[in-house]
PDB file of C-alpha atoms and ligand atoms in Angstrom:
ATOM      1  CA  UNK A   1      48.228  -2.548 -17.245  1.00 49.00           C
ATOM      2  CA  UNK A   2      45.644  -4.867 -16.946  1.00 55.00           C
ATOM      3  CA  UNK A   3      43.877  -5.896 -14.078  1.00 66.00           C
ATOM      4  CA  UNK A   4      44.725  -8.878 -12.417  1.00 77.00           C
ATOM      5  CA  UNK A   5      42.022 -11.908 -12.361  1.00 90.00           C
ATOM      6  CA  UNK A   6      40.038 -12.605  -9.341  1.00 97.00           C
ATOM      7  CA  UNK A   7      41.152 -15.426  -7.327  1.00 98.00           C
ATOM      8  CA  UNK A   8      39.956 -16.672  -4.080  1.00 98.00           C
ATOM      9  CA  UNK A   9      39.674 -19.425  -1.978  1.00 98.00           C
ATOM     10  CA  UNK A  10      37.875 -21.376   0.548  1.00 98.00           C
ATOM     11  CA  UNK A  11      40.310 -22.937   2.870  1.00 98.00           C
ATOM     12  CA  UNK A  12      38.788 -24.579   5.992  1.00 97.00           C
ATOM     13  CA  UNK A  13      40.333 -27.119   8.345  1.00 96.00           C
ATOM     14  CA  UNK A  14      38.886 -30.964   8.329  1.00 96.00           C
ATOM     15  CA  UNK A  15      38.171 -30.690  12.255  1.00 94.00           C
ATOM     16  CA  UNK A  16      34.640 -31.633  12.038  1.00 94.00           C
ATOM     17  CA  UNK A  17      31.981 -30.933   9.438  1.00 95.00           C
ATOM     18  CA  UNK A  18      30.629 -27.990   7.639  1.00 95.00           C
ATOM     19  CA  UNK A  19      27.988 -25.750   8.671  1.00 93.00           C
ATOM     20  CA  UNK A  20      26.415 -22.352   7.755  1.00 94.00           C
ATOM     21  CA  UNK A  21      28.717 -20.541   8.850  1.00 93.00           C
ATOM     22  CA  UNK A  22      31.312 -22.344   6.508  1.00 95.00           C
ATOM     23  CA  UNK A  23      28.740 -22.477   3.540  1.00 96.00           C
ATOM     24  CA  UNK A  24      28.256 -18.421   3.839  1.00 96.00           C
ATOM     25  CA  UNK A  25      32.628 -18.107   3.823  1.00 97.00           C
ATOM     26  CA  UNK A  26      32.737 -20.836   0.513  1.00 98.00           C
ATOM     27  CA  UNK A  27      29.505 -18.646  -1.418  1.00 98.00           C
ATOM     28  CA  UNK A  28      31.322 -15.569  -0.563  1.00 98.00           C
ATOM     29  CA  UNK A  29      34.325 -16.211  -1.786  1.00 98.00           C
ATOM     30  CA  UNK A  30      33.016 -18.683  -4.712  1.00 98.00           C
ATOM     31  CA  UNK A  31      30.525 -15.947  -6.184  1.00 97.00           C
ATOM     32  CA  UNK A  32      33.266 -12.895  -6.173  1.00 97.00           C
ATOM     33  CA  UNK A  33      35.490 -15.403  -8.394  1.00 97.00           C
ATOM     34  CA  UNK A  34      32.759 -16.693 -10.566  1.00 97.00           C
ATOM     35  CA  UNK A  35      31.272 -13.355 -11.121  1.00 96.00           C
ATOM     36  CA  UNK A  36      34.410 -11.937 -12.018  1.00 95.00           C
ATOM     37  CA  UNK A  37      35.834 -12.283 -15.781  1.00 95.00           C
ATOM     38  CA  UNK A  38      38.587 -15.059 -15.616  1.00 95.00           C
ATOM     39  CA  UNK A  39      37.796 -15.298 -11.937  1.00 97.00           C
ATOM     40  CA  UNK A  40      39.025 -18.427 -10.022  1.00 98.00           C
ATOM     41  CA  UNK A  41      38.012 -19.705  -6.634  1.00 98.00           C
ATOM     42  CA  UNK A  42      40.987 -22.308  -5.165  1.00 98.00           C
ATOM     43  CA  UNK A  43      40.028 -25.444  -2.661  1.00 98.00           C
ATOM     44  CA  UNK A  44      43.012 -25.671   0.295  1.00 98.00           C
ATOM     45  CA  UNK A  45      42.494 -27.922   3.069  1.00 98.00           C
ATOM     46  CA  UNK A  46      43.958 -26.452   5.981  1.00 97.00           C
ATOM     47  CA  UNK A  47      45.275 -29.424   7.925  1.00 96.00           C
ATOM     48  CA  UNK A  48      48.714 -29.037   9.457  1.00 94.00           C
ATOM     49  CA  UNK A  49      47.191 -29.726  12.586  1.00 92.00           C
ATOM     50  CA  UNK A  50      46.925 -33.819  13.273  1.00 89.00           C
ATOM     51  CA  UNK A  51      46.104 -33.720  16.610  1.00 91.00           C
ATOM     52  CA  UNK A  52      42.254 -32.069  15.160  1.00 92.00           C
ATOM     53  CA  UNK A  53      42.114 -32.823  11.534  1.00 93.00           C
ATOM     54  CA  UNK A  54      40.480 -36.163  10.299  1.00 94.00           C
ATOM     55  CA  UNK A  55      40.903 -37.955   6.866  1.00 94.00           C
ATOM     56  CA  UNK A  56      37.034 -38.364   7.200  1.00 95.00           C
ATOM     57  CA  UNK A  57      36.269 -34.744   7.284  1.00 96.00           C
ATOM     58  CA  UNK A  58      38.103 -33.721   4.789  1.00 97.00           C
ATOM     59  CA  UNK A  59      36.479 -35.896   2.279  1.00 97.00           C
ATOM     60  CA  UNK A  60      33.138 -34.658   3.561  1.00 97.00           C
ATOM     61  CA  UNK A  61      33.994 -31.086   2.735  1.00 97.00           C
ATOM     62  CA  UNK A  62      34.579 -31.857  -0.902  1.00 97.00           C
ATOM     63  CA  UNK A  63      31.286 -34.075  -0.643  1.00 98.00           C
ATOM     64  CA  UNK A  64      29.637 -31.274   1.272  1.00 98.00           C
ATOM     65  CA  UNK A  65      30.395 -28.520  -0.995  1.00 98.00           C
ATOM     66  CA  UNK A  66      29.996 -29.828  -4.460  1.00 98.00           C
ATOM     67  CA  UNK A  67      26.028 -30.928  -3.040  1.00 98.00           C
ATOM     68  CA  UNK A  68      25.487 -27.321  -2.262  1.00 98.00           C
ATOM     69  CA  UNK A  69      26.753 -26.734  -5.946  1.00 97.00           C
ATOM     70  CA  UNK A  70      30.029 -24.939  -5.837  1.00 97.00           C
ATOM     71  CA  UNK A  71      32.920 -26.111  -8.209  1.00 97.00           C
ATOM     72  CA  UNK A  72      36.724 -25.333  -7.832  1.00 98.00           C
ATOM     73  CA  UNK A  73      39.219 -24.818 -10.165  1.00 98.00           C
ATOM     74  CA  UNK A  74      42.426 -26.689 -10.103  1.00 96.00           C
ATOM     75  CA  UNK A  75      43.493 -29.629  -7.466  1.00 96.00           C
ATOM     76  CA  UNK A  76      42.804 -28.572  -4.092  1.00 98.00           C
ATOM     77  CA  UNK A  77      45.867 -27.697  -1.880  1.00 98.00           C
ATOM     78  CA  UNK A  78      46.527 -30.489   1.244  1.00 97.00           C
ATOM     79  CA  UNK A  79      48.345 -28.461   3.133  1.00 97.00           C
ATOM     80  CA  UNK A  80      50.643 -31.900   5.155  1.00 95.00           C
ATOM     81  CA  UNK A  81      51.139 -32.402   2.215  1.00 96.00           C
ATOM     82  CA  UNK A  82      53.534 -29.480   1.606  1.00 96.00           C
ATOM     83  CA  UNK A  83      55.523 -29.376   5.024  1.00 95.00           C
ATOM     84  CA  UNK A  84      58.762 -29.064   3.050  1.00 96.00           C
ATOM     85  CA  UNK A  85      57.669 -25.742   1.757  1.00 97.00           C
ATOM     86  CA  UNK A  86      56.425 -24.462   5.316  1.00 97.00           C
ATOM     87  CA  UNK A  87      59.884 -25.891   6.527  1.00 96.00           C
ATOM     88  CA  UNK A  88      61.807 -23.950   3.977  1.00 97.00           C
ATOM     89  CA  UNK A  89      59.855 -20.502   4.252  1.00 97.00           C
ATOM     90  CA  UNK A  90      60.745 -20.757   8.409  1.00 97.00           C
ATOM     91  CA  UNK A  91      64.600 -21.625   6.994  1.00 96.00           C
ATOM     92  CA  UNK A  92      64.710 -18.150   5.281  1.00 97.00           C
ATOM     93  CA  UNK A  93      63.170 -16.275   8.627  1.00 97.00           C
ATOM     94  CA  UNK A  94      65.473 -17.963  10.607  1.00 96.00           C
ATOM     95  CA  UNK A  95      68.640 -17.076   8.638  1.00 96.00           C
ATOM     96  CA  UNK A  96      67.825 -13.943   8.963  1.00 97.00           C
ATOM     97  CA  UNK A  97      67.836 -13.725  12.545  1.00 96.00           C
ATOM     98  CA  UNK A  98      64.078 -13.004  12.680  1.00 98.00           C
ATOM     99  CA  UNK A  99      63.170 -16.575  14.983  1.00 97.00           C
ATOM    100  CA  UNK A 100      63.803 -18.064  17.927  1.00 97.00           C
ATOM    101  CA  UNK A 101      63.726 -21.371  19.665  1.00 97.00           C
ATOM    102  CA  UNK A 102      61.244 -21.025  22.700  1.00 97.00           C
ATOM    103  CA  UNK A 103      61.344 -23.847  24.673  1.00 97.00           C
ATOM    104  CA  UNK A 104      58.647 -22.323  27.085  1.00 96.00           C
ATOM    105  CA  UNK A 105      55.739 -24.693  28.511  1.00 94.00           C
ATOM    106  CA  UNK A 106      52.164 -23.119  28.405  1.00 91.00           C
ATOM    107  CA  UNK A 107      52.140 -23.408  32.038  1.00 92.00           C
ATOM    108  CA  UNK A 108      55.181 -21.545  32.899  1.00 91.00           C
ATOM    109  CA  UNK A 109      54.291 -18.981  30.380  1.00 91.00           C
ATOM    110  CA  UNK A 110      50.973 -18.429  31.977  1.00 90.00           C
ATOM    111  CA  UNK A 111      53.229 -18.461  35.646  1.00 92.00           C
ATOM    112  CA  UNK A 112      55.293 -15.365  34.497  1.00 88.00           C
ATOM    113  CA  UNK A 113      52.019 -13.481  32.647  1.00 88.00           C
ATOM    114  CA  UNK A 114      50.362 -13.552  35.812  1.00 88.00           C
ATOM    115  CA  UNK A 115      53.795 -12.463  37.885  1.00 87.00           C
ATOM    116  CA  UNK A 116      53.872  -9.714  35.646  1.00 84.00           C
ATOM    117  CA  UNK A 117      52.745  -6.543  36.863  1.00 77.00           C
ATOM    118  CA  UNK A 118      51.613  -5.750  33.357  1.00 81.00           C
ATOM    119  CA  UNK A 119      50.663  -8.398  31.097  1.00 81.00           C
ATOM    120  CA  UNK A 120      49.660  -6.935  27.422  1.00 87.00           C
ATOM    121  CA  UNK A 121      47.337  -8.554  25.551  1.00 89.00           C
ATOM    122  CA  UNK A 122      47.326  -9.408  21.805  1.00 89.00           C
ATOM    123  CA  UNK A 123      44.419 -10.988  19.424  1.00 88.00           C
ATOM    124  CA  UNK A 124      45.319 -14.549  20.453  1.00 85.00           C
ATOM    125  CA  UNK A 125      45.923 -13.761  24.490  1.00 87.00           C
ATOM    126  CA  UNK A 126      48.179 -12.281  26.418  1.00 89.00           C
ATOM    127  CA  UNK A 127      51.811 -11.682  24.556  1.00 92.00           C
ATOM    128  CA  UNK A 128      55.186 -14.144  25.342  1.00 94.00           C
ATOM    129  CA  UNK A 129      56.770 -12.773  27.675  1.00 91.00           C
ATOM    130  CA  UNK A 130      60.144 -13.189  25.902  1.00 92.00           C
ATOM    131  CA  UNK A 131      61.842 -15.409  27.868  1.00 93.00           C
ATOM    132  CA  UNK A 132      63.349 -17.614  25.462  1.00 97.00           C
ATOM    133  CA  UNK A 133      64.359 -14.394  23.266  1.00 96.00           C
ATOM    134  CA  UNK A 134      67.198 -13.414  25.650  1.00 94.00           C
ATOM    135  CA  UNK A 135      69.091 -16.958  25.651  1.00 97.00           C
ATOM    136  CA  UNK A 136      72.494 -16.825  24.234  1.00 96.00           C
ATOM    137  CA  UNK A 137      73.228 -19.081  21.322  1.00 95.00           C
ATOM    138  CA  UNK A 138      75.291 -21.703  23.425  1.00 97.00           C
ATOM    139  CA  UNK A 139      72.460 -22.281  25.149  1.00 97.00           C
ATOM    140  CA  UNK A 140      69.779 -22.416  22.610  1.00 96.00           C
ATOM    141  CA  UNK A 141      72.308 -25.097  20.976  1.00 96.00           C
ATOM    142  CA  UNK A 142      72.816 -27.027  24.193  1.00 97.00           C
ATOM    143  CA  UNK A 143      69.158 -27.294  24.967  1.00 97.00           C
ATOM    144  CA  UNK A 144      68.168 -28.112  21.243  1.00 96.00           C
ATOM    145  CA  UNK A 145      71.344 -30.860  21.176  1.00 97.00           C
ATOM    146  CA  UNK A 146      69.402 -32.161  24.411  1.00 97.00           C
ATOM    147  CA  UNK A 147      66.533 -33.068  22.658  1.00 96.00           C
ATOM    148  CA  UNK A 148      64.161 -30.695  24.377  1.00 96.00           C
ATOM    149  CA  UNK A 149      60.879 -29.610  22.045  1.00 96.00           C
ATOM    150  CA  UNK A 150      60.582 -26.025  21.232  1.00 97.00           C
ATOM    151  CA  UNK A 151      58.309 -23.635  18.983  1.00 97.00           C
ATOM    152  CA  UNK A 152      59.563 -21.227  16.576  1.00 97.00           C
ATOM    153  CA  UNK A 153      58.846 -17.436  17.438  1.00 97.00           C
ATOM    154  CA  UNK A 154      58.879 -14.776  15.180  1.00 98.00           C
ATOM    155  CA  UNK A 155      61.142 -11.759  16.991  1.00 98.00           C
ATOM    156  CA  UNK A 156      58.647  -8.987  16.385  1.00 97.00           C
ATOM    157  CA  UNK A 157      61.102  -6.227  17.004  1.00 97.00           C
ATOM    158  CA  UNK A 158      63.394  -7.386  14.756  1.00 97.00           C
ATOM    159  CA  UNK A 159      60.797  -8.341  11.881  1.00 97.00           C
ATOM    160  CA  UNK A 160      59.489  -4.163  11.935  1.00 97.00           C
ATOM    161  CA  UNK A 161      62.857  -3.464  11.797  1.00 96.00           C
ATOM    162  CA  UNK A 162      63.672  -5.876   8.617  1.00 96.00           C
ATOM    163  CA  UNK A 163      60.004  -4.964   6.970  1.00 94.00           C
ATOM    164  CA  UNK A 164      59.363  -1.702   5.385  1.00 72.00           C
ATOM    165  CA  UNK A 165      56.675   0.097   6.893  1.00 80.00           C
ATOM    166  CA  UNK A 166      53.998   1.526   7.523  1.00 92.00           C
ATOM    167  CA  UNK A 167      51.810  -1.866   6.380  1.00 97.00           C
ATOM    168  CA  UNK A 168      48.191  -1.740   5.383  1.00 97.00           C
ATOM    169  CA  UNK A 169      45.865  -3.454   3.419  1.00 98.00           C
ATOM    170  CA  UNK A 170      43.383  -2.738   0.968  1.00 97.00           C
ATOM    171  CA  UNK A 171      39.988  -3.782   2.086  1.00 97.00           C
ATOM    172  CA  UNK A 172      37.626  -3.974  -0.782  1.00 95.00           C
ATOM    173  CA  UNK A 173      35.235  -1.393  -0.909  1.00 92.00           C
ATOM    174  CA  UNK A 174      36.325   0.305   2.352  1.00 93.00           C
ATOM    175  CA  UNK A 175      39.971   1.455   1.322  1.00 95.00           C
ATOM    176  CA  UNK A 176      43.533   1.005   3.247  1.00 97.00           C
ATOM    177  CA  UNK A 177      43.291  -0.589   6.575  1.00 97.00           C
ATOM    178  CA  UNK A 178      46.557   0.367   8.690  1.00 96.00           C
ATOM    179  CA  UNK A 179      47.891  -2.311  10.437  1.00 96.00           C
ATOM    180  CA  UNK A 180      49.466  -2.851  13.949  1.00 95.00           C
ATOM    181  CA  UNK A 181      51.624  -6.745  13.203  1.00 96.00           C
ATOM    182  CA  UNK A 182      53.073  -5.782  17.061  1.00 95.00           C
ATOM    183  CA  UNK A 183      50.124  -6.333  19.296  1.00 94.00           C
ATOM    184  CA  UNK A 184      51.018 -10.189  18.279  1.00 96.00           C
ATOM    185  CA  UNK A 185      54.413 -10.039  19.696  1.00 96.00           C
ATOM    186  CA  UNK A 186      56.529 -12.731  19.254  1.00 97.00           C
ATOM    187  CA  UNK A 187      54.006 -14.625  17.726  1.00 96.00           C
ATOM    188  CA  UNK A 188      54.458 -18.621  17.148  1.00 96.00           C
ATOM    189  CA  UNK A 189      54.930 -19.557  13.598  1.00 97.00           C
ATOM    190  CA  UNK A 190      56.203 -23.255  13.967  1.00 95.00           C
ATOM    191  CA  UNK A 191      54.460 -25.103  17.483  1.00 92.00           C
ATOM    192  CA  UNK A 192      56.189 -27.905  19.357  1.00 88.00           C
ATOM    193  CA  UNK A 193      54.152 -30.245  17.859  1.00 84.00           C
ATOM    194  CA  UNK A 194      52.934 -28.522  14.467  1.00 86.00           C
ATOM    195  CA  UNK A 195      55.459 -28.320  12.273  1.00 87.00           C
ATOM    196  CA  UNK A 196      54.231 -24.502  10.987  1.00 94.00           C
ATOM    197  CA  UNK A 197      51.728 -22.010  12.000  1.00 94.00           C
ATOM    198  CA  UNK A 198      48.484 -20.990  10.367  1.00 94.00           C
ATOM    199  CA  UNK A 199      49.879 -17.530  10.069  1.00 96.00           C
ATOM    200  CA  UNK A 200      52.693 -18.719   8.344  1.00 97.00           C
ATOM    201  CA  UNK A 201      51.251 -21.607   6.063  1.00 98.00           C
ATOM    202  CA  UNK A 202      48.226 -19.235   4.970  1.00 98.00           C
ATOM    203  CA  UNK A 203      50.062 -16.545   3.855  1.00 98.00           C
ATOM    204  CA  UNK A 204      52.797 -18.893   2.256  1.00 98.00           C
ATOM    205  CA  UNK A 205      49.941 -20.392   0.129  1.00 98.00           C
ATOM    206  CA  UNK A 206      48.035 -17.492  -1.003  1.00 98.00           C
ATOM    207  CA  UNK A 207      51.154 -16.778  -2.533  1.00 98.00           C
ATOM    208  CA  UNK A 208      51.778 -19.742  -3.946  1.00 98.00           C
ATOM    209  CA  UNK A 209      48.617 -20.148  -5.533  1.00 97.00           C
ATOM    210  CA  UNK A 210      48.111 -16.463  -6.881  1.00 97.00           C
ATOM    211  CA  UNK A 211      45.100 -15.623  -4.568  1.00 98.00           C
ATOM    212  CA  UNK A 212      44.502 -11.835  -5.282  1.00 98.00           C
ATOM    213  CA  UNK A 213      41.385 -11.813  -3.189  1.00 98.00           C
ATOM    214  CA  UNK A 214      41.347 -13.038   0.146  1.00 98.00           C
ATOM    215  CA  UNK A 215      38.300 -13.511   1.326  1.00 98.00           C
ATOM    216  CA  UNK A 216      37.331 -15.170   5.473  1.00 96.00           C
ATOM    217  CA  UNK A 217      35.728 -13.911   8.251  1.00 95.00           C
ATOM    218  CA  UNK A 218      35.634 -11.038  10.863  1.00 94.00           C
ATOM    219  CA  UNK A 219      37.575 -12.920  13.235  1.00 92.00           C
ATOM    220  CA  UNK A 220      40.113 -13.157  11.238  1.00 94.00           C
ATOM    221  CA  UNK A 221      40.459  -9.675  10.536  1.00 95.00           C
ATOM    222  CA  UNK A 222      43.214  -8.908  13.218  1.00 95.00           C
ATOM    223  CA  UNK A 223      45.525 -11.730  11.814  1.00 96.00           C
ATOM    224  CA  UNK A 224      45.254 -10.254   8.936  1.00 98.00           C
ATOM    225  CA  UNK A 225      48.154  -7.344  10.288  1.00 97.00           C
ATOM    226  CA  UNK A 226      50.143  -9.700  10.841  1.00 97.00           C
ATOM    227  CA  UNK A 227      49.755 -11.938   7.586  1.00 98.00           C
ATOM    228  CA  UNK A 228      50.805  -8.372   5.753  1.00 98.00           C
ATOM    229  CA  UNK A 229      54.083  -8.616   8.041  1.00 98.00           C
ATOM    230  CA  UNK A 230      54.737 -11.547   6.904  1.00 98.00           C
ATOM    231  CA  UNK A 231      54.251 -11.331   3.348  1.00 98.00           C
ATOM    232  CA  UNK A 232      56.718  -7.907   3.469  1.00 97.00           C
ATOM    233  CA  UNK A 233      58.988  -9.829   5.183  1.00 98.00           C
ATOM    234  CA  UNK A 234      59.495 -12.746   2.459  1.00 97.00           C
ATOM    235  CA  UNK A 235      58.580 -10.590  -0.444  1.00 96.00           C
ATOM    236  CA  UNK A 236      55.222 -12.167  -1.220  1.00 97.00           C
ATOM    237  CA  UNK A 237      52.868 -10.502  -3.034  1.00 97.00           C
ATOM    238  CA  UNK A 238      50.008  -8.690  -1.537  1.00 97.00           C
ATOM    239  CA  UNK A 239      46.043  -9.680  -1.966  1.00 98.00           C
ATOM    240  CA  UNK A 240      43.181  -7.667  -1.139  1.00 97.00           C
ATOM    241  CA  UNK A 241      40.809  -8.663   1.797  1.00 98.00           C
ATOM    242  CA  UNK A 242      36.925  -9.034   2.167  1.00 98.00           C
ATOM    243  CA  UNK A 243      35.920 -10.004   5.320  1.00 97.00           C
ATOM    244  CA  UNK A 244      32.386 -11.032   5.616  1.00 95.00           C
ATOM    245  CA  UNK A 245      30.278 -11.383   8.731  1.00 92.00           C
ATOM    246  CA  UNK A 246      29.923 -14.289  10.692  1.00 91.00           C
ATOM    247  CA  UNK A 247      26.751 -16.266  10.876  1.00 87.00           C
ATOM    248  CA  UNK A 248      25.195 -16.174  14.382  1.00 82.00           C
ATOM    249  CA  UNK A 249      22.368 -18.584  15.975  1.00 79.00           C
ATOM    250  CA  UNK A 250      18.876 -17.402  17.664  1.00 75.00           C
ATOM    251  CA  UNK A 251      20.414 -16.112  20.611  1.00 78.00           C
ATOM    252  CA  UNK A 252      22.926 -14.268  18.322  1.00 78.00           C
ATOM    253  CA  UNK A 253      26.046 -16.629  19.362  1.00 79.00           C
ATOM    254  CA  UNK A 254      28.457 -17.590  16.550  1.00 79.00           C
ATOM    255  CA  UNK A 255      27.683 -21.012  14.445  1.00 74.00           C
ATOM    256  CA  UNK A 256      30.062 -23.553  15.851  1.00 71.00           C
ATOM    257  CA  UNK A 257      31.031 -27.132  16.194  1.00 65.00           C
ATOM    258  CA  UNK A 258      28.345 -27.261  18.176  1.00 65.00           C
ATOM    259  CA  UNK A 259      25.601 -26.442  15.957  1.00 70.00           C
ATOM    260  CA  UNK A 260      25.216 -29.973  14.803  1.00 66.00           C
ATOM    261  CA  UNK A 261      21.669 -28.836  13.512  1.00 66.00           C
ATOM    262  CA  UNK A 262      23.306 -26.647  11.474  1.00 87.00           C
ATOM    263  CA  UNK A 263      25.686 -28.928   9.639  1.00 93.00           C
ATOM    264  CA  UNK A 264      25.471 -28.998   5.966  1.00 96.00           C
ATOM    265  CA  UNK A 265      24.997 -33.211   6.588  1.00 95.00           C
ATOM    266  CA  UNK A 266      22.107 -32.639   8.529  1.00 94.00           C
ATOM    267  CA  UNK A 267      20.651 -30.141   6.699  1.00 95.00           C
ATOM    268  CA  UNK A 268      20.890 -32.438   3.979  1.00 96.00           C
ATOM    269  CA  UNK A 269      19.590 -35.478   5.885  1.00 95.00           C
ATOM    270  CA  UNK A 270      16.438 -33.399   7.366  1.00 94.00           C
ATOM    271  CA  UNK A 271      15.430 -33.088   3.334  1.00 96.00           C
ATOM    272  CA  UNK A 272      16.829 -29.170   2.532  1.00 96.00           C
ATOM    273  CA  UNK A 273      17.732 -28.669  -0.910  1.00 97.00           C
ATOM    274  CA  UNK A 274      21.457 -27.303  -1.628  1.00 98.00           C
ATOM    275  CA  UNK A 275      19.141 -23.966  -2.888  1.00 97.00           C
ATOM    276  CA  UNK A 276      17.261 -23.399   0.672  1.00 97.00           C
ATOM    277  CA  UNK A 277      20.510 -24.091   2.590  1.00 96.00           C
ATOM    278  CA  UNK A 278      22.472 -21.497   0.403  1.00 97.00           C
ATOM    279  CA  UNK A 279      19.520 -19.280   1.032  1.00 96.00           C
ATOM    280  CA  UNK A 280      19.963 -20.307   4.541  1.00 94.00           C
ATOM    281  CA  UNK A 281      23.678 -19.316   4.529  1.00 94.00           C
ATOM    282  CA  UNK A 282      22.901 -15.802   3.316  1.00 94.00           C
ATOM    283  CA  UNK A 283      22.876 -16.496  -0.540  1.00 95.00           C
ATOM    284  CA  UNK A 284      19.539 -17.115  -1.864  1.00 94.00           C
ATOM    285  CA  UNK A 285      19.488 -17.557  -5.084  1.00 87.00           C
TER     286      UNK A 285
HETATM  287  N1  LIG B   1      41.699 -22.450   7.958  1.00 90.42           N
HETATM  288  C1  LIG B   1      41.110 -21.312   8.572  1.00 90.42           C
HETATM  289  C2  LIG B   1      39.852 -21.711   9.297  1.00 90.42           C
HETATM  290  O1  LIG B   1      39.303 -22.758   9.033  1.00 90.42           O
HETATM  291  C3  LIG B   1      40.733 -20.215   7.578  1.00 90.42           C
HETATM  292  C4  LIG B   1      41.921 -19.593   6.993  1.00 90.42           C
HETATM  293  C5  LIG B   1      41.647 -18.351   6.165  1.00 90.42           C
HETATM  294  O2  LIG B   1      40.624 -18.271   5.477  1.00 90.42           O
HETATM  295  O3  LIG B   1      42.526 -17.498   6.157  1.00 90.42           O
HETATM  296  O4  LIG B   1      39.408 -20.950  10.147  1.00 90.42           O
END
């Protein structure tokens, strides 16, 4: 059988501009592709999120990248523009019986975590309670007739039970990486006001667009259980994973929003050619 062709991608989210840190994820995952035979390396802008993504920033991120010299192959994926597809993949969890409605507020949530005299913690904080998973049908009807918001929850109990286990990943050059989807809980995959989750939209369009290399961060590396979960649960294919290290500042704190010294823009601005900054990312030439 032959092997399938590399493809990654570089999928930020327009919430500001690109820096080092983002330059080192787009080489890392640019060079695997383009050093591969056949290899592609995908665009996606990650922007389900309106409340912190900006028209202006995403245009600077294709502006951005192609100075540093990286090309992409195909169109690149707008994720609002697909919300249909996120709407429909949330459909086929929920007619299974694997969501729930959680009308929770953040602040009563946080009231019963600290009421609780254990409160387990998960990647992204402590872990829902559950509240919302015990209310009978009637009255998730009633309250969603009345008009009141809710999120979408993924029942995690049920979704082990409905996934064939044991899940791993393969890791490249380090082997199969078990993976523990439960210390998420019930993790959100559609907010109150997002219409999907990252978790969900991410591993929906790797998917989609064939990506058999995923390739992002160490901080991403614990969602990364629970993107496996999901992809056993709707019968999506499964990529490899290459997580790279994160780029850290003088004191050895993680590049940030912050950093606006270390924005490709200003970079750019202060004179650096796109080959010093990709040296600058980790990449020299
Ligand atoms: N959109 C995510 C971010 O900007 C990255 C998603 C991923 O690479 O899986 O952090």
């Amino acid at each position: 059988m032959p092997a399938s062709p590399v493809v990654t991608r570089f999928a930020p989210s327009p919430t500001g501009f690109l820096h080092l840190g983002h330059a080192h994820a787009a080489l890392f995952g640019w060079r695997l592709a383009r050093a591969a035979p056949g290899g592609r390396f995908l665009l996606r802008l990650e922007d389900i999120d309106p409340g912190r993504c900006r028209p202006e920033f995403a245009a600077a991120i294709l502006e951005d990248l192609a100075w540093l010299g990286l090309d992409w192959d195909g169109e690149v994926r707008v994720q609002s523009a697909h919300l249909g597809e996120y709407r429909a993949a949330l459909e086929a969890l929920a007619g299974r019986g694997l969501l729930y409605p959680c009308f929770c507020t953040r602040a009563e949530i946080a009231r019963e975590v600290a009421a609780a005299a254990h409160a387990p913690h998960g990647p992204d904080g402590p872990l829902y309670p559950g509240t919302c998973r015990h209310l009978s049908a009637a009255e998730r009807a009633a309250r969603i007739a009345r008009g009141e918001p809710y999120a979408l929850r993924l029942d995690m109990a049920r979704a082990l039970a409905a996934a064939p286990g044991p899940l791993s990943y393969a890791e490249r050059g380090a082997g199969r990486v078990r993976c523990d989807p439960a210390r998420f809980g019930d993790v959100v995959l559609a907010r109150k006001d997002v219409p999907a989750s990252y978790h969900l939209c991410v591993t929906h369009d790797d998917a989609l667009q064939g990506v058999t290399l995923v390739t992002r961060g160490e901080d991403l590396r614990p969602a990364t259980d629970l993107h496996r979960l999901l992809q056993a649960l709707m019968g999506w294919p499964e990529p490899a994973y290459a997580h790279h290290r994160l780029l850290t500042d003088a004191e050895g704190r993680r590049l940030a929003k912050r950093d606006r010294a270390a924005t490709l823009r200003a970079l750019r601005a202060a004179g650096r050619t796109p080959a010093e900054v990709r040296a600058m990312a980790g990449f020299p030439d």
